[in-house]
């Protein structure tokens, strides 16, 4: 919607709403096994994207005007494990529950059930039987951003001077199921009394000797990421055929601040009474980590100069030569452990249950 309140006051407002479902790989199941899609596999999910924005331009004169914008955006992504065929808990799957009950494996309400990999004798081939929900499949992600910006333009002779700022506050939280495994690969000793080993993975499975196993989840607390930037530039028309642009931008990218505390971090310079050296874990509320503060101070040294030109060397103006030197900064934390994944990492916590080398009398009975 656009509205003109007189010659000097144009307004606009917008709302964009996009939602849908991806169900091409929907595979409901009720038995003790389930297809494993793997990391990046096709899974059914729902999504919804919304953007709300307003804008106002004040035309004080033909050579002086101000542009203001404000917006809110939100994106939701949900695999809906309870209804799309990938439940996170075995409590909804009676066959899986009955199969795993004798093993006494702990399965909490947010812990995906395990995957059994059985390596066949002779090597080179394997038989995989998957119990419960597959890893990396069930996930819920929600992110949103509040943005305000303002630009001021003033024309003075051959100079077009622009200045302004932007402030954006991002929020995001997510939950994803890690892969869960019980591995029988023949690597554990066949004879516990001698410790000599190797052998058949199938025999290892029959005896209940687990080589390696884990179950777990990864979750990100609902966190905020502030960003602020200011800029100043001058488009200077030196001659009729040469224009120079000179300016600078100042970026301040803040680190995350989780809504649920206490957060923790490792302080490299804090004295550790247990070791007598520098370096220890500190928590929100400890000296040097005020409650409610970000995990680390924002970098305040990102000043980005820009110098550019446009030159028409010939009178017919059919040839234009352009060049420039610019420095740009971005929020580099977006690349931590997430290259190509398009998600903000933020503060993560993981919960794992591990069993390692259970071919021992006090562990054998649990898995046999």
C-alpha positions in Angstrom: 0.0 0.0 0.0 1.3 3.5 -1.0 0.0 6.8 0.3 0.9 10.3 -0.7 0.3 12.8 2.2 1.0 15.9 0.2 3.9 16.5 -2.2 6.6 16.0 0.5 5.3 13.0 2.5 5.1 9.6 0.6 4.4 6.5 2.8 4.3 2.8 2.0 3.5 -0.4 3.9 3.8 -4.0 3.0 3.1 -7.5 4.3 4.5 -10.7 2.6 3.4 -14.1 3.8 4.7 -17.3 2.2 4.0 -20.8 3.6 3.9 -24.3 2.4 4.9 -27.9 2.8 7.4 -30.3 1.3 6.0 -33.8 1.4 7.5 -35.5 -1.7 9.4 -38.0 0.6 6.7 -38.6 3.2 7.1 -42.2 4.3 4.8 -43.0 7.3 5.8 -46.1 9.1 4.8 -48.2 12.1 7.3 -51.0 12.3 10.6 -51.4 14.1 12.7 -50.2 11.2 12.7 -46.9 9.3 14.4 -45.7 6.1 17.5 -43.6 6.9 17.6 -40.4 4.9 21.1 -39.4 6.1 22.5 -35.9 6.5 21.0 -33.6 4.0 18.4 -36.2 2.9 14.9 -35.4 1.8 12.5 -35.2 4.6 8.9 -33.8 4.9 8.7 -30.3 6.5 6.5 -27.2 6.8 7.8 -23.7 6.4 6.5 -20.1 6.8 8.1 -16.8 5.9 6.7 -13.4 6.8 7.9 -9.9 6.2 6.2 -6.7 7.5 7.7 -3.3 6.5 6.9 0.4 6.6 8.6 3.4 4.9 8.4 7.1 5.0 10.3 9.7 2.8 10.4 13.4 3.8 11.1 15.6 0.8 12.2 18.8 2.5 13.4 20.3 -0.8 14.6 19.1 -4.3 18.1 19.0 -2.8 17.4 17.6 0.7 15.4 14.5 1.7 15.3 11.8 4.3 14.3 8.1 3.9 13.2 6.0 6.9 12.5 2.2 6.8 11.4 -0.3 9.5 10.7 -4.0 9.0 10.2 -7.3 10.8 10.8 -10.7 9.3 10.4 -14.3 10.6 11.1 -17.7 9.1 9.9 -21.0 10.6 11.0 -24.5 9.5 9.6 -27.6 11.2 9.8 -31.3 10.2 6.9 -32.1 12.6 8.3 -35.4 13.7 5.1 -36.3 15.6 3.0 -36.3 12.4 5.3 -36.6 9.4 6.7 -40.1 9.9 9.8 -39.4 11.9 8.9 -39.5 15.7 11.7 -38.6 18.1 10.6 -40.9 20.9 10.1 -44.7 20.8 7.1 -44.2 23.2 4.9 -43.9 20.1 6.4 -47.0 18.4 5.4 -50.1 20.2 7.4 -52.5 18.0 10.6 -50.4 18.5 10.0 -50.2 22.2 9.6 -54.0 22.6 12.7 -54.7 20.5 14.9 -52.3 22.5 13.5 -53.0 26.0 15.8 -56.0 26.8 18.9 -54.0 26.0 18.2 -51.5 28.9 19.4 -48.7 26.7 18.4 -45.3 28.1 16.1 -43.4 25.7 14.9 -40.0 27.0 12.0 -37.9 25.6 14.4 -35.9 23.4 16.9 -38.7 22.5 16.5 -40.4 19.1 16.6 -44.2 19.3 19.8 -46.0 18.1 21.0 -47.3 14.7 22.5 -50.8 14.6 25.3 -51.2 12.0 26.2 -54.9 11.5 29.4 -55.4 9.5 29.3 -58.8 7.8 32.2 -61.4 7.9 34.7 -61.1 5.1 34.6 -57.3 4.9 33.5 -55.2 1.9 29.8 -55.4 2.7 27.5 -54.6 5.5 24.0 -55.1 6.7 22.3 -52.1 8.4 19.2 -52.4 10.5 17.8 -49.1 11.7 15.6 -48.8 14.8 13.7 -45.7 15.7 14.1 -42.2 14.1 17.1 -41.4 11.9 19.7 -38.8 12.8 19.7 -35.3 11.4 16.0 -35.7 10.3 13.9 -34.1 13.0 14.6 -30.5 13.4 12.8 -27.2 14.3 14.3 -23.8 13.4 12.9 -20.3 13.9 14.6 -17.0 13.2 13.5 -13.4 13.1 14.9 -10.0 12.6 13.9 -6.4 13.6 15.5 -3.8 11.3 15.4 0.0 11.2 17.4 2.3 8.9 17.5 5.9 7.9 19.3 7.6 5.0 19.8 11.4 4.6 20.7 12.9 1.2 21.9 16.5 0.6 22.9 17.9 -2.8 25.4 20.8 -2.6 26.6 22.0 -6.0 28.6 19.1 -7.6 28.5 17.1 -4.3 25.8 14.6 -3.4 26.4 13.8 0.3 24.7 10.8 1.9 24.8 9.5 5.4 22.7 7.1 7.5 22.6 4.1 9.8 21.1 0.7 10.2 20.3 -1.4 13.3 19.2 -5.0 13.1 18.4 -7.4 16.0 18.3 -11.1 15.0 16.8 -13.9 17.0 17.2 -17.6 16.4 16.7 -21.0 18.1 16.9 -24.5 16.8 16.8 -28.2 17.7 18.1 -31.1 15.6 18.6 -34.8 16.3 22.2 -36.1 16.0 22.8 -39.5 14.4 22.6 -42.4 16.9 24.6 -45.6 16.5 25.4 -49.0 18.0 28.4 -50.2 16.0 29.4 -53.9 15.6 32.5 -53.9 13.4 34.6 -56.7 14.7 37.1 -54.4 16.3 36.6 -55.6 19.9 38.6 -58.6 21.2 36.8 -61.9 20.7 38.6 -63.3 23.7 38.2 -61.0 26.8 40.7 -63.1 28.8 43.6 -62.5 26.4 42.6 -59.2 24.8 43.4 -60.6 21.4 40.8 -59.4 18.9 39.5 -58.8 15.5 37.0 -61.0 13.8 33.4 -61.1 12.7 31.1 -58.1 13.2 28.2 -60.5 13.0 29.6 -62.6 15.8 30.2 -59.5 17.8 26.6 -58.5 17.3 25.3 -61.9 18.5 27.4 -61.8 21.6 26.2 -58.3 22.4 29.6 -56.7 22.3 29.3 -53.1 21.2 32.4 -51.5 19.7 31.1 -47.9 19.8 27.7 -46.2 20.2 26.1 -42.9 21.0 22.7 -41.1 21.0 22.1 -37.5 21.4 20.7 -34.1 20.3 22.0 -30.7 19.5 20.0 -27.6 20.5 20.5 -23.9 20.3 19.1 -21.7 22.9 16.9 -18.8 21.8 19.6 -16.1 21.2 20.0 -12.6 19.9 22.6 -11.1 17.5 22.7 -7.3 17.3 24.2 -5.4 14.3 24.8 -1.7 13.9 26.4 0.3 11.0 26.9 3.9 10.0 28.1 5.4 6.7 29.1 8.7 5.1 29.8 9.1 1.4 30.2 11.9 -1.2 29.5 11.5 -4.9 31.6 14.4 -6.3 31.2 15.3 -10.0 34.7 16.6 -10.6 34.2 17.4 -14.3 31.5 16.6 -16.8 33.1 13.3 -17.6 34.6 12.3 -14.2 32.8 11.4 -11.0 34.5 10.3 -7.8 32.8 8.5 -4.9 34.5 8.7 -1.5 33.1 7.3 1.7 33.5 5.0 4.7 31.3 2.6 6.7 31.5 1.6 10.3 30.2 -1.9 11.2 29.6 -3.3 14.7 28.6 -6.9 14.7 27.6 -8.2 18.2 28.0 -11.7 19.5 25.1 -13.8 20.7 23.3 -13.3 24.0 21.1 -16.3 25.0 17.7 -15.7 26.6 18.1 -18.7 28.9 21.0 -18.3 31.3 23.5 -19.1 32.7 25.8 -19.3 29.7 29.4 -20.3 30.1 32.6 -19.6 28.3 36.3 -20.3 28.7 38.3 -17.3 30.0 41.9 -17.5 28.8 43.2 -14.9 31.3 41.2 -15.8 34.4 43.4 -17.3 37.2 42.4 -20.9 38.0 42.9 -21.8 41.7 42.9 -25.5 40.9 45.9 -25.3 38.6 47.6 -22.1 39.6 47.6 -21.1 35.9 45.5 -18.8 33.7 42.4 -20.3 32.1 39.1 -21.6 33.5 35.4 -21.9 32.8 33.3 -18.9 33.9 29.5 -18.5 34.0 27.1 -15.6 33.8 27.3 -13.7 37.1 30.9 -14.5 37.6 33.5 -11.6 37.6 34.1 -10.6 34.0 30.9 -12.1 32.8 27.9 -9.9 33.9 24.5 -11.6 33.8 22.6 -10.8 30.7 25.7 -9.8 28.7 26.9 -11.2 25.3 29.2 -14.1 25.2 32.0 -11.7 24.0 32.3 -8.0 23.4 31.5 -6.8 19.9 34.4 -5.9 17.5 34.5 -2.2 17.3 37.4 -1.8 14.9 35.6 -2.5 11.5 36.0 0.8 9.6 35.6 0.3 5.8 36.8 2.9 3.4 35.5 3.1 -0.2 37.0 5.1 -3.1 35.5 4.7 -6.6 35.5 6.6 -9.9 33.7 6.7 -13.2 35.4 8.3 -16.2 34.4 8.9 -19.8 37.7 9.6 -21.7 36.1 10.5 -25.0 33.7 13.2 -26.0 31.2 10.8 -27.6 30.6 9.2 -24.1 30.5 5.7 -25.7 33.3 4.5 -23.4 33.2 4.5 -19.6 36.0 3.4 -17.4 35.1 2.5 -13.8 37.3 1.4 -10.9 37.5 1.5 -7.1 38.9 0.1 -3.9 36.4 -1.0 -1.1 36.6 -2.9 2.1 33.6 -4.8 3.4 33.0 -6.5 6.7 30.4 -9.2 7.6 29.4 -11.1 10.6 32.0 -13.9 10.4 30.4 -15.9 13.2 27.9 -17.1 10.6 30.6 -19.4 9.2 31.5 -21.2 12.4 30.8 -24.9 11.7 28.1 -24.0 9.3 29.7 -23.5 5.9 27.0 -24.0 3.3 24.2 -24.7 5.9 22.8 -21.2 6.0 22.2 -21.1 9.7 23.4 -19.0 12.5 25.5 -21.1 14.9 25.0 -19.3 18.2 25.3 -21.1 21.6 24.8 -24.8 21.3 24.5 -27.5 23.8 24.7 -31.3 23.2 23.5 -34.3 25.1 25.0 -37.7 24.4 24.7 -41.1 25.9 27.8 -43.2 25.0 28.7 -46.8 25.3 32.3 -47.8 24.3 33.8 -51.3 24.3 31.1 -53.2 26.2 32.6 -56.7 25.7 33.1 -57.1 29.5 31.2 -59.2 32.0 29.6 -56.2 33.7 28.3 -54.8 30.4 27.6 -57.8 28.3 24.3 -58.6 29.9 22.9 -55.1 29.1 23.2 -55.6 25.3 22.8 -59.3 24.8 
